[in-house]
CSV table of N, CA and C in Angstrom, one decimal:
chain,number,residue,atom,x,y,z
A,1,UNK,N,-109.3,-24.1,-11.8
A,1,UNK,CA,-108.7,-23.1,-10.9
A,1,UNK,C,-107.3,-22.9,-11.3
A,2,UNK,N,-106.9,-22.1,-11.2
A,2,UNK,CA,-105.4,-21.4,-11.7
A,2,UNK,C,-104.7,-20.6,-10.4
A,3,UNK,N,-103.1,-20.8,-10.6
A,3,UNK,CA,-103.1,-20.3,-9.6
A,3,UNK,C,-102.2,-19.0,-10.3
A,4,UNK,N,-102.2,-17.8,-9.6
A,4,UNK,CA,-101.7,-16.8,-10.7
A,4,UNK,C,-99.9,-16.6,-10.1
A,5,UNK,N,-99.1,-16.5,-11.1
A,5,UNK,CA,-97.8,-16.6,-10.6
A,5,UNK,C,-97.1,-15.2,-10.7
A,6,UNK,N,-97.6,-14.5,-10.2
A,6,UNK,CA,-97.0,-12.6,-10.5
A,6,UNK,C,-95.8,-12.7,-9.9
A,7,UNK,N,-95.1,-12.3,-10.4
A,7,UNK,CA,-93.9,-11.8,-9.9
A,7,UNK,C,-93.7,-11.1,-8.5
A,8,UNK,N,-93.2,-11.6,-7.7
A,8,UNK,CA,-93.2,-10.8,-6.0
A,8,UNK,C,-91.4,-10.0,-5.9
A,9,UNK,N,-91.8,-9.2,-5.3
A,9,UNK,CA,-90.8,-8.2,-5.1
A,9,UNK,C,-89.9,-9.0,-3.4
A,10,UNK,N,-89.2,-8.7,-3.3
A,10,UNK,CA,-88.7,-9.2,-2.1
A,10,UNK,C,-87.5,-8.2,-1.7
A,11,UNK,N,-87.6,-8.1,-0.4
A,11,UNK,CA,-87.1,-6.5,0.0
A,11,UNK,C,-86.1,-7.1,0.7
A,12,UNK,N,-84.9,-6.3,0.6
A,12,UNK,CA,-83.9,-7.1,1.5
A,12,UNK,C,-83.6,-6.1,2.4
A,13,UNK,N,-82.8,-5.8,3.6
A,13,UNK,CA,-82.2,-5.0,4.2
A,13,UNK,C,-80.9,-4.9,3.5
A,14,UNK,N,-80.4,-3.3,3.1
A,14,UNK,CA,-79.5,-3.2,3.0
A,14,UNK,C,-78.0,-3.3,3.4
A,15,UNK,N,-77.2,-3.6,3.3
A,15,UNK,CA,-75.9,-4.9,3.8
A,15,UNK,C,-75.5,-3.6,4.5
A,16,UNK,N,-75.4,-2.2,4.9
A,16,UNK,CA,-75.0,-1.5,5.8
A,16,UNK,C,-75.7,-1.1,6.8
A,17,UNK,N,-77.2,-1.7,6.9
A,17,UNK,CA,-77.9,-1.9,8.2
A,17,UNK,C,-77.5,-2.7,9.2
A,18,UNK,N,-77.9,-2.5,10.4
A,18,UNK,CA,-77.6,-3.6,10.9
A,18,UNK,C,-78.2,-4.3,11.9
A,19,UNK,N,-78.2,-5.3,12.1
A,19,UNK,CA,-79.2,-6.5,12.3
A,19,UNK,C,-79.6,-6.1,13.6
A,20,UNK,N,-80.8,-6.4,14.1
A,20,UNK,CA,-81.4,-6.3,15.5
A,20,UNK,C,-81.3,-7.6,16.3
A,21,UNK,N,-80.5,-7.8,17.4
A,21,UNK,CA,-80.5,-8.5,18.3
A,21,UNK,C,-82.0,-8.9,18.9
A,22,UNK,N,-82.3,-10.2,19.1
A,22,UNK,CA,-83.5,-10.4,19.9
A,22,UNK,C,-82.7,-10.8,21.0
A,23,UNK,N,-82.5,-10.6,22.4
A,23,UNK,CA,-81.8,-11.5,23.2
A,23,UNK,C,-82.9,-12.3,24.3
A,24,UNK,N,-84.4,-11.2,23.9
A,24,UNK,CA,-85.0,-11.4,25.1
A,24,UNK,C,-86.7,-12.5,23.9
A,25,UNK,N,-87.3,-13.7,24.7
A,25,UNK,CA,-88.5,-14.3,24.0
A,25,UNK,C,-89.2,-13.2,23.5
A,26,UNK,N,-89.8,-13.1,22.3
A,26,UNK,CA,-90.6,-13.0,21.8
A,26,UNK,C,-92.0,-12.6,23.2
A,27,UNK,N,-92.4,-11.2,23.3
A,27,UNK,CA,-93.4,-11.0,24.3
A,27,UNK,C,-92.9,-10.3,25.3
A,28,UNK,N,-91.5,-10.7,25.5
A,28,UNK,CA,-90.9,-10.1,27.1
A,28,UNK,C,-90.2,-8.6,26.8
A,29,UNK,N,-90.5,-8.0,27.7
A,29,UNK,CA,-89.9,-7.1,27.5
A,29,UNK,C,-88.9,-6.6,28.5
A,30,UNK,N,-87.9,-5.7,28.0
A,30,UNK,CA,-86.8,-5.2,28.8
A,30,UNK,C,-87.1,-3.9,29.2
A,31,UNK,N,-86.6,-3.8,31.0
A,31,UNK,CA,-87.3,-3.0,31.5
A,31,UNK,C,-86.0,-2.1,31.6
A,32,UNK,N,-85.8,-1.0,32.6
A,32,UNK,CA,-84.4,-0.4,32.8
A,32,UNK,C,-85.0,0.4,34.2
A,33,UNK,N,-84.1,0.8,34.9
A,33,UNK,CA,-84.1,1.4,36.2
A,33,UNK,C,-85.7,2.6,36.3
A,34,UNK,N,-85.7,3.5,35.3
A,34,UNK,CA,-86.5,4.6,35.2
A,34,UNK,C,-87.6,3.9,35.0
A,35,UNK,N,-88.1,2.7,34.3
A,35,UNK,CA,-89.3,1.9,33.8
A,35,UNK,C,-90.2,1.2,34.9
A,36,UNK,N,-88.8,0.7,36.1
A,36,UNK,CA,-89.5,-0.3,37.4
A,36,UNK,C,-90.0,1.2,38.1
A,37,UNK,N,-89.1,2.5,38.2
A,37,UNK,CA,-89.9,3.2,38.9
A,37,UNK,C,-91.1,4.0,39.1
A,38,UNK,N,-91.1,4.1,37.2
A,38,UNK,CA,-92.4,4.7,37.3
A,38,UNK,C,-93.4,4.2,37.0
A,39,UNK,N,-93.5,2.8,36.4
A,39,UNK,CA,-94.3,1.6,36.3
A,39,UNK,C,-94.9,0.8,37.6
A,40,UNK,N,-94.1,0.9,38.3
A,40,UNK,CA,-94.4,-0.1,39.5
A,40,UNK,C,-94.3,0.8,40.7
A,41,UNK,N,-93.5,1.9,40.9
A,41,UNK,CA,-93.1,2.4,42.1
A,41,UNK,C,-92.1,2.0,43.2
A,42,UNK,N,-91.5,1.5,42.4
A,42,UNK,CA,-90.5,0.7,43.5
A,42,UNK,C,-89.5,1.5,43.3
A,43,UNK,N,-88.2,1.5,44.9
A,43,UNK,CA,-87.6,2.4,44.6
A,43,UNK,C,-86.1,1.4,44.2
A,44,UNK,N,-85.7,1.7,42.7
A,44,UNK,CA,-85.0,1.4,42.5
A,44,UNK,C,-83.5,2.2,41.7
A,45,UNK,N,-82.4,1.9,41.9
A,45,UNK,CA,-81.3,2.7,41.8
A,45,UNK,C,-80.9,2.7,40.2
A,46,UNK,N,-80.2,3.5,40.0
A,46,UNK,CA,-79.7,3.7,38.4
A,46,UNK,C,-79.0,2.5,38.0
A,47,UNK,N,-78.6,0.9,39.3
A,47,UNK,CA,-77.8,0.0,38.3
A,47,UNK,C,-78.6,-0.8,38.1
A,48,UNK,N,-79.9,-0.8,38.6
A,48,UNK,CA,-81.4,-1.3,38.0
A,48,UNK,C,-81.4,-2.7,39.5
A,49,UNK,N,-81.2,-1.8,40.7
A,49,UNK,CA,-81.1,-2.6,41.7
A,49,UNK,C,-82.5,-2.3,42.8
A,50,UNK,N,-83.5,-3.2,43.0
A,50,UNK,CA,-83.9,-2.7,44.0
A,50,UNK,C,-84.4,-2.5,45.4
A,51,UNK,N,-83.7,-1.6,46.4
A,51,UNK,CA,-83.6,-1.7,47.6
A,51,UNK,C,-85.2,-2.1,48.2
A,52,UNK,N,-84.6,-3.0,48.8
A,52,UNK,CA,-85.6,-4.0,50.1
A,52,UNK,C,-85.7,-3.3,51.1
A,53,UNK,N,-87.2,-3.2,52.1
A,53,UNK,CA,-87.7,-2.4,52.7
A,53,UNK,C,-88.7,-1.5,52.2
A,54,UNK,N,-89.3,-0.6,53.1
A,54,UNK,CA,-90.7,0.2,52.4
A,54,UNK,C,-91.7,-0.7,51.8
A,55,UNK,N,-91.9,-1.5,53.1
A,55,UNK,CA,-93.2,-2.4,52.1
A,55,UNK,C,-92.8,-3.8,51.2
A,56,UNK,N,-91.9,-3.7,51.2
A,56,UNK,CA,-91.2,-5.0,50.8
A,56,UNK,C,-90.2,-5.9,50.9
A,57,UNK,N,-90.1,-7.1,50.7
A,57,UNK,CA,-89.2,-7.9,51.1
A,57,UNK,C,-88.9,-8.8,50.2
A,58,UNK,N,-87.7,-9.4,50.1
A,58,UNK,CA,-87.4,-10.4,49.4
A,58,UNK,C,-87.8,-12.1,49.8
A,59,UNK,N,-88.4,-12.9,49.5
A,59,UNK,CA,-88.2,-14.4,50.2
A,59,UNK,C,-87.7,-15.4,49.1
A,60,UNK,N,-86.4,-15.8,49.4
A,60,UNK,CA,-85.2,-16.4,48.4
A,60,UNK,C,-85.5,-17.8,49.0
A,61,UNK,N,-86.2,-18.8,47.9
A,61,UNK,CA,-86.6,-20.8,48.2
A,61,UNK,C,-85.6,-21.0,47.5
A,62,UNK,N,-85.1,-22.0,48.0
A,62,UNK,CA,-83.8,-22.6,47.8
A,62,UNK,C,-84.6,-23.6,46.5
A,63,UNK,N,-83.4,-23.6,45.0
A,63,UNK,CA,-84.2,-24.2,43.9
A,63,UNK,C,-85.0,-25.3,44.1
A,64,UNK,N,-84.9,-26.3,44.9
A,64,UNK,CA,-85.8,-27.4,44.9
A,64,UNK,C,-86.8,-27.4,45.4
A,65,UNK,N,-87.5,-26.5,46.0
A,65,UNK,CA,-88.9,-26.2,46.5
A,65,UNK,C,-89.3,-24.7,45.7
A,66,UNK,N,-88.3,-23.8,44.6
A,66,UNK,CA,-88.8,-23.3,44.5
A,66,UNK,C,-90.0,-23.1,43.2
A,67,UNK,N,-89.7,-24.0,42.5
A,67,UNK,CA,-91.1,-24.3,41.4
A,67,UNK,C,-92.3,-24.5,41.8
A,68,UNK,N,-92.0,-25.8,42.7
A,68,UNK,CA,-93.4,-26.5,43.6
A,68,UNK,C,-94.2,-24.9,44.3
A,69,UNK,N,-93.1,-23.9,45.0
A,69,UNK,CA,-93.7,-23.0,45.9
A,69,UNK,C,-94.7,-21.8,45.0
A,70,UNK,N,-94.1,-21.4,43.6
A,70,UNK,CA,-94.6,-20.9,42.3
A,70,UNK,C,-95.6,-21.3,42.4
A,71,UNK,N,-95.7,-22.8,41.5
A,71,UNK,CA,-96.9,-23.2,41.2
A,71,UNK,C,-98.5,-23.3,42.4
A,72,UNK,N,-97.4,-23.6,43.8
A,72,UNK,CA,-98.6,-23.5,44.6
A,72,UNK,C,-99.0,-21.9,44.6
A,73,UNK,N,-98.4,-21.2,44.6
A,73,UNK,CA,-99.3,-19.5,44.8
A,73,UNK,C,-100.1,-19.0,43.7
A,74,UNK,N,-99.4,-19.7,42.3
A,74,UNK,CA,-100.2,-19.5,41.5
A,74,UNK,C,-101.6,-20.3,41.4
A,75,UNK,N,-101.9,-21.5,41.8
A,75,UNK,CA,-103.1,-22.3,42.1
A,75,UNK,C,-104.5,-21.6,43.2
A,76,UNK,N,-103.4,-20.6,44.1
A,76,UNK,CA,-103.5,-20.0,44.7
A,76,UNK,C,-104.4,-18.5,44.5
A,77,UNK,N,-103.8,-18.1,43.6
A,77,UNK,CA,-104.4,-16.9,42.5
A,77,UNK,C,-103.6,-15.7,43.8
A,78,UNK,N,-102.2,-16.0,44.4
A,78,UNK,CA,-101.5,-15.4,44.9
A,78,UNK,C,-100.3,-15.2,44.6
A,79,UNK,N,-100.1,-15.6,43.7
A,79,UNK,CA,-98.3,-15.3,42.9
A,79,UNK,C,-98.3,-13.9,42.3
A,80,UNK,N,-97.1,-13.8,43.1
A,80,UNK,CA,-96.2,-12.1,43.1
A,80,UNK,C,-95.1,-12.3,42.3
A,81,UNK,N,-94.5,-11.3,41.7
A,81,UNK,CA,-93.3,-11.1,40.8
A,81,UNK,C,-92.0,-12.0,41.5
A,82,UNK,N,-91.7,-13.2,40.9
A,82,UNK,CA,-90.9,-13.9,41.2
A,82,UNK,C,-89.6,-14.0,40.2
A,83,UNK,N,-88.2,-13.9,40.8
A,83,UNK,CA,-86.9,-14.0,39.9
A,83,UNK,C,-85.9,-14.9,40.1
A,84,UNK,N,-85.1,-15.3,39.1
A,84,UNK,CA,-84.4,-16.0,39.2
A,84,UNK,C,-82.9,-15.2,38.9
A,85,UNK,N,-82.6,-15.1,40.0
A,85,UNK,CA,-81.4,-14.1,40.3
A,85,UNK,C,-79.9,-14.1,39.3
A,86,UNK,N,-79.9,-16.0,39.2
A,86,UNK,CA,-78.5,-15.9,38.4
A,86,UNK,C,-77.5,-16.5,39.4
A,87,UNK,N,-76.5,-15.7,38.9
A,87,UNK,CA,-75.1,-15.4,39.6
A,87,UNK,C,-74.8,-16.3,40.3
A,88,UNK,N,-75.3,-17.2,40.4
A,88,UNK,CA,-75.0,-18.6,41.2
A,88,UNK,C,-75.9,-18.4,42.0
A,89,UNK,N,-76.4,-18.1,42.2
A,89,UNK,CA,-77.6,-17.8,43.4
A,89,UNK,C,-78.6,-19.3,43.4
A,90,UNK,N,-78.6,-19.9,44.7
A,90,UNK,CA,-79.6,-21.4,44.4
A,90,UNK,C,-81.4,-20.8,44.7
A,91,UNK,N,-81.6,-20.5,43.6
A,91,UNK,CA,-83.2,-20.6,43.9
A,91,UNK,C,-83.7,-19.1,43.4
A,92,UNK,N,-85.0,-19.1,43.8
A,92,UNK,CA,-86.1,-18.2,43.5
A,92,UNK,C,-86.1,-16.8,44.3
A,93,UNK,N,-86.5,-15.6,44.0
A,93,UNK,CA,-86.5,-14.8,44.8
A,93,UNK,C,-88.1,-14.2,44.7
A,94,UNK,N,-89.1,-14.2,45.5
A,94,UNK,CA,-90.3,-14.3,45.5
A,94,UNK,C,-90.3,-12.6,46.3
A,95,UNK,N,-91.1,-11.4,45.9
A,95,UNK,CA,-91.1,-10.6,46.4
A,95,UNK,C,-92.3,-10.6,47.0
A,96,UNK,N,-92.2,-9.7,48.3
A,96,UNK,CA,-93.6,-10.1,49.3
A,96,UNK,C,-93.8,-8.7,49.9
A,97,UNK,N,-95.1,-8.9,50.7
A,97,UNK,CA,-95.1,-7.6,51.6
A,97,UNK,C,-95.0,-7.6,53.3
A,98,UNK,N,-94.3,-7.7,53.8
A,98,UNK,CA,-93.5,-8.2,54.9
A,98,UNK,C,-94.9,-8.0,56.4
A,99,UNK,N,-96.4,-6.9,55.7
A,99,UNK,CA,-97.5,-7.2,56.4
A,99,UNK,C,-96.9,-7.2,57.9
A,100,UNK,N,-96.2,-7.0,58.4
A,100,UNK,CA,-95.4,-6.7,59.4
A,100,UNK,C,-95.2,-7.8,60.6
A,101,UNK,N,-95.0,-8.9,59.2
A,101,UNK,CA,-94.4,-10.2,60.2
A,101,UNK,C,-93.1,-10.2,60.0
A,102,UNK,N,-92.9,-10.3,61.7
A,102,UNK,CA,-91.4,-10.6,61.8
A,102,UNK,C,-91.0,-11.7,62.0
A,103,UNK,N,-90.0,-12.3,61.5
A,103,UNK,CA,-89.6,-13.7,61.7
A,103,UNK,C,-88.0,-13.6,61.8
A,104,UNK,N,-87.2,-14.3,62.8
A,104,UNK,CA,-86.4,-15.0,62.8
A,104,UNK,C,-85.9,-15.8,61.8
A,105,UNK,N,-84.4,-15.5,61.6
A,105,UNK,CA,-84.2,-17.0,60.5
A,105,UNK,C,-84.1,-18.3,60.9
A,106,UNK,N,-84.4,-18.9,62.1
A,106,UNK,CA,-84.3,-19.9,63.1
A,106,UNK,C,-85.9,-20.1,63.0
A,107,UNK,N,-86.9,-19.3,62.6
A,107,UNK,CA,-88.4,-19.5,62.6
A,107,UNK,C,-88.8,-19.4,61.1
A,108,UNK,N,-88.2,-19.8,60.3
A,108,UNK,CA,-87.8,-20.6,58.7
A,108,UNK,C,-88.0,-21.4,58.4
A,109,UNK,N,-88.5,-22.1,57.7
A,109,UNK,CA,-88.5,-23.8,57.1
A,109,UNK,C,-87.2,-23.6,56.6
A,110,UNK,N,-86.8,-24.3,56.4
A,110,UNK,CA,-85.5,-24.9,55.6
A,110,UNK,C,-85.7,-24.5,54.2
A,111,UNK,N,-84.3,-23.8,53.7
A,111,UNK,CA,-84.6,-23.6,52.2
A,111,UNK,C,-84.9,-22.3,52.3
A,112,UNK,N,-85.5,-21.6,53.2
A,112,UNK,CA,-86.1,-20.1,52.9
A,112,UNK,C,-85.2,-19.3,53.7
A,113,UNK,N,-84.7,-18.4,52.9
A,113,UNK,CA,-84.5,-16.9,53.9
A,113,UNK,C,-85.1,-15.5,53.6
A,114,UNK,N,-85.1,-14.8,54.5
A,114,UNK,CA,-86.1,-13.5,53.8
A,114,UNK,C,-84.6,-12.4,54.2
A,115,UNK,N,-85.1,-11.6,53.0
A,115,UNK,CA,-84.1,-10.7,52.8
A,115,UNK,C,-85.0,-9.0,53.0
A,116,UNK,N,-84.6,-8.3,53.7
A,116,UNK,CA,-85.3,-7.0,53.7
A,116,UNK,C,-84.4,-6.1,53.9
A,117,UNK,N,-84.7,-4.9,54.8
A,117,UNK,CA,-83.6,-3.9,54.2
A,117,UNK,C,-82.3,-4.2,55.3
A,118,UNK,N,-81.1,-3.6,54.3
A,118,UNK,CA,-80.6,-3.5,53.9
A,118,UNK,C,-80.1,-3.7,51.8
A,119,UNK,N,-80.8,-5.0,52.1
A,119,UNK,CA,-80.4,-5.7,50.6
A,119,UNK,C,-80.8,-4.7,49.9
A,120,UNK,N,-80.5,-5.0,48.5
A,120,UNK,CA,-80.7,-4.3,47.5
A,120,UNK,C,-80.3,-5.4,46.3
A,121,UNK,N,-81.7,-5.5,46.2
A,121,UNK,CA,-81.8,-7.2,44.7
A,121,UNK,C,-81.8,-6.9,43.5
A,122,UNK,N,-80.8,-7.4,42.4
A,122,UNK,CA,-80.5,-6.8,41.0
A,122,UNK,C,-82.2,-7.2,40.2
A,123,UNK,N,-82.6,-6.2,39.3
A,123,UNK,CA,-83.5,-6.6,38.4
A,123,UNK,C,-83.1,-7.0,36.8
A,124,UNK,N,-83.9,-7.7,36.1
A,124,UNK,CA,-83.6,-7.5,35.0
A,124,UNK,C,-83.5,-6.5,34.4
A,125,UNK,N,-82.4,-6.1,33.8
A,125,UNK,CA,-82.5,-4.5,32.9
A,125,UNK,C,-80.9,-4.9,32.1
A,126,UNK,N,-81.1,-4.0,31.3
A,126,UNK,CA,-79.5,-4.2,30.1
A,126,UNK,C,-78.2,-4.4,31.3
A,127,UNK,N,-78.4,-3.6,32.7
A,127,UNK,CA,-76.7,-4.2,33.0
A,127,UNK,C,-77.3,-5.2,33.7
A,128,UNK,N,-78.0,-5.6,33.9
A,128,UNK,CA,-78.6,-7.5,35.0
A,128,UNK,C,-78.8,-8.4,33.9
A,129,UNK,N,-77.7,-8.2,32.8
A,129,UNK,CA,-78.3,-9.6,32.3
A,129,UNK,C,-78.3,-10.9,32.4
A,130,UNK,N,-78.1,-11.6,33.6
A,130,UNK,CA,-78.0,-13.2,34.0
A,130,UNK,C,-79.4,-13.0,35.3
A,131,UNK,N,-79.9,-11.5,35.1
A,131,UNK,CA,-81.3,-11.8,35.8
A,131,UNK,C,-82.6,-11.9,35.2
A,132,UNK,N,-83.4,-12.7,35.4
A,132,UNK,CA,-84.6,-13.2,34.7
A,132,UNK,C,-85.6,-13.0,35.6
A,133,UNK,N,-86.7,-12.6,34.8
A,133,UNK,CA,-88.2,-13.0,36.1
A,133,UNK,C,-88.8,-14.4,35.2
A,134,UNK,N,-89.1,-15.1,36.7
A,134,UNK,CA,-90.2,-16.4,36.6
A,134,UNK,C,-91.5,-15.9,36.4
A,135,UNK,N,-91.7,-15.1,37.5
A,135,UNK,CA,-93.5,-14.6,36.7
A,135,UNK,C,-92.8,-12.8,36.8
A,136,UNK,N,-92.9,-12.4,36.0
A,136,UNK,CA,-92.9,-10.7,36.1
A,136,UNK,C,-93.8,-10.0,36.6
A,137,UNK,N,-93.8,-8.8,37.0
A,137,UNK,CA,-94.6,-7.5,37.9
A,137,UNK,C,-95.8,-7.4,36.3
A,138,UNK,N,-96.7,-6.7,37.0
A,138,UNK,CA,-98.0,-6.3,36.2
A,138,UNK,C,-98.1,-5.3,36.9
A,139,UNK,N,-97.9,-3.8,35.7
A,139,UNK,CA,-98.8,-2.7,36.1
A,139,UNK,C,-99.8,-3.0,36.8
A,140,UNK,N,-100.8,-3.2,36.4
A,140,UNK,CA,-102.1,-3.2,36.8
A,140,UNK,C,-102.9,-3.8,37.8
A,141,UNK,N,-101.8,-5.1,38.3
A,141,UNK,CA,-102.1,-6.1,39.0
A,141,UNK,C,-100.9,-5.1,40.1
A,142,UNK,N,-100.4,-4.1,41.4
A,142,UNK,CA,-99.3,-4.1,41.8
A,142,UNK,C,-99.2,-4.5,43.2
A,143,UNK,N,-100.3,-5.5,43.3
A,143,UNK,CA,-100.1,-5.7,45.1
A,143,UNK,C,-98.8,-6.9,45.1
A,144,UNK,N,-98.9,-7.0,46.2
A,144,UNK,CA,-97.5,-8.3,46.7
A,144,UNK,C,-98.0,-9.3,47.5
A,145,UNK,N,-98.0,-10.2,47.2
A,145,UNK,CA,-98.3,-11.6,48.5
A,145,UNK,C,-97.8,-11.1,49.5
A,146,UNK,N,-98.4,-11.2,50.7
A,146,UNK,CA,-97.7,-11.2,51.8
A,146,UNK,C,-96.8,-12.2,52.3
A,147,UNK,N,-96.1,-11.8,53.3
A,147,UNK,CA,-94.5,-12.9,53.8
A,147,UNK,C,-95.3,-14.1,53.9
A,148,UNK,N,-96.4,-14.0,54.8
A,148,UNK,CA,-96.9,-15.4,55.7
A,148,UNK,C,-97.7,-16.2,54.5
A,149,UNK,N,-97.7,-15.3,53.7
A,149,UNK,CA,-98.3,-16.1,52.3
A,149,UNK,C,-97.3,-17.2,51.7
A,150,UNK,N,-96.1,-16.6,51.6
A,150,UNK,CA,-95.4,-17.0,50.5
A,150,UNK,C,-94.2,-18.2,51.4
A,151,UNK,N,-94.0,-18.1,52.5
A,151,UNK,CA,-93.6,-18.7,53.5
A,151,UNK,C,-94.4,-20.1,53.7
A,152,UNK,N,-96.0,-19.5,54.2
A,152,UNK,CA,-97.2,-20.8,54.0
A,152,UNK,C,-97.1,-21.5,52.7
A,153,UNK,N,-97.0,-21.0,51.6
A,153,UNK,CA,-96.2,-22.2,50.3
A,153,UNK,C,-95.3,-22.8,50.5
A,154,UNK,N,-94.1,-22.4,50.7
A,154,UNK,CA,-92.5,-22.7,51.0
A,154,UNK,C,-93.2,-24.4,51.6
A,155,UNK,N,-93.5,-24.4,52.9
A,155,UNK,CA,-93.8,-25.5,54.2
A,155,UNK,C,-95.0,-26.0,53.5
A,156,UNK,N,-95.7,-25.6,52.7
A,156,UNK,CA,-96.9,-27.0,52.4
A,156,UNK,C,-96.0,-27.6,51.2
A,157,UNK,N,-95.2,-27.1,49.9
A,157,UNK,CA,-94.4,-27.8,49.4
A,157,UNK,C,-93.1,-28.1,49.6
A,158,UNK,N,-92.7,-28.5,51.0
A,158,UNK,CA,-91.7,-28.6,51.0
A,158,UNK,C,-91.6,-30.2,51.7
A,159,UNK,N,-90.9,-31.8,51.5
A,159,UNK,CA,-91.5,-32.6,52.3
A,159,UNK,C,-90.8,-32.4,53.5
A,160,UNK,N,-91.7,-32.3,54.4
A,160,UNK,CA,-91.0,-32.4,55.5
A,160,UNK,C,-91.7,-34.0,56.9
């Protein structure tokens, strides 16, 4: 057996090209303000922010329950588009469908607050860059856990 040694050509980029940044893994993709709206329908603003209320809500687990609370919704086959805000922010921001429970923040577990309107929560997009999603949105998948859902995780992983 022989192995054939041809001469291979090797292409370089020319030295006045210039290089493409990967800043985001391999698979992920970057979204921008116009992309969450018409992909998902959420109403979101041109600094790639999006306002709480209309069906949705934010519920922010304080970091140390919020993996445990992840992994339980996902076991669950109930995990919704979950972020990790950044900016010093302690913890998870789990988007939900507020199902029209109302709660008190005094009727909270510990560690949890729910954010609805008024807020308006940064997304990932070129100006959010210190915001990340833990699990990202799926076209195709676009319902939301409900509050009492994601709350009911919070308090089964939390020890109390």
């Amino acid at each position: 057996m022989s192995i054939d040694s041809a001469q291979t050509t090797l292409r370089h980029r020319p030295a006045h090209a210039q290089k493409r940044r990967r800043s985001l893994p391999i698979g992920e993709q970057q979204h921008d303000a116009r992309l969450y709206r018409e992909a998902y329908g959420w109403a979101v603003d041109e600094t790639g922010s999006l306002q709480m209320g209309g069906g949705m809500v934010g519920v922010l687990v304080q970091s140390i329950f919020a993996g445990p609370t992840a992994e339980y919704l996902q076991r669950q086959e109930s995990c919704g588009p979950v972020l990790d805000l950044g900016m010093g922010v302690d913890g998870w921001l789990f988007l939900a469908d507020p199902n029209e429970l109302v709660l008190s923040q005094p009727e909270m577990p510990p560690g949890v607050t729910v954010l609805g309107c008024p807020y308006k929560i940064p997304l990932p997009t070129p100006a959010n860059r210190g915001v990340r999603w833990i699990n990202p949105p799926r076209s195709r998948a676009r319902w939301l856990p409900t509050l009492a859902t994601v709350i009911a995780a919070a308090i089964a992983t939390s020890p109390s």
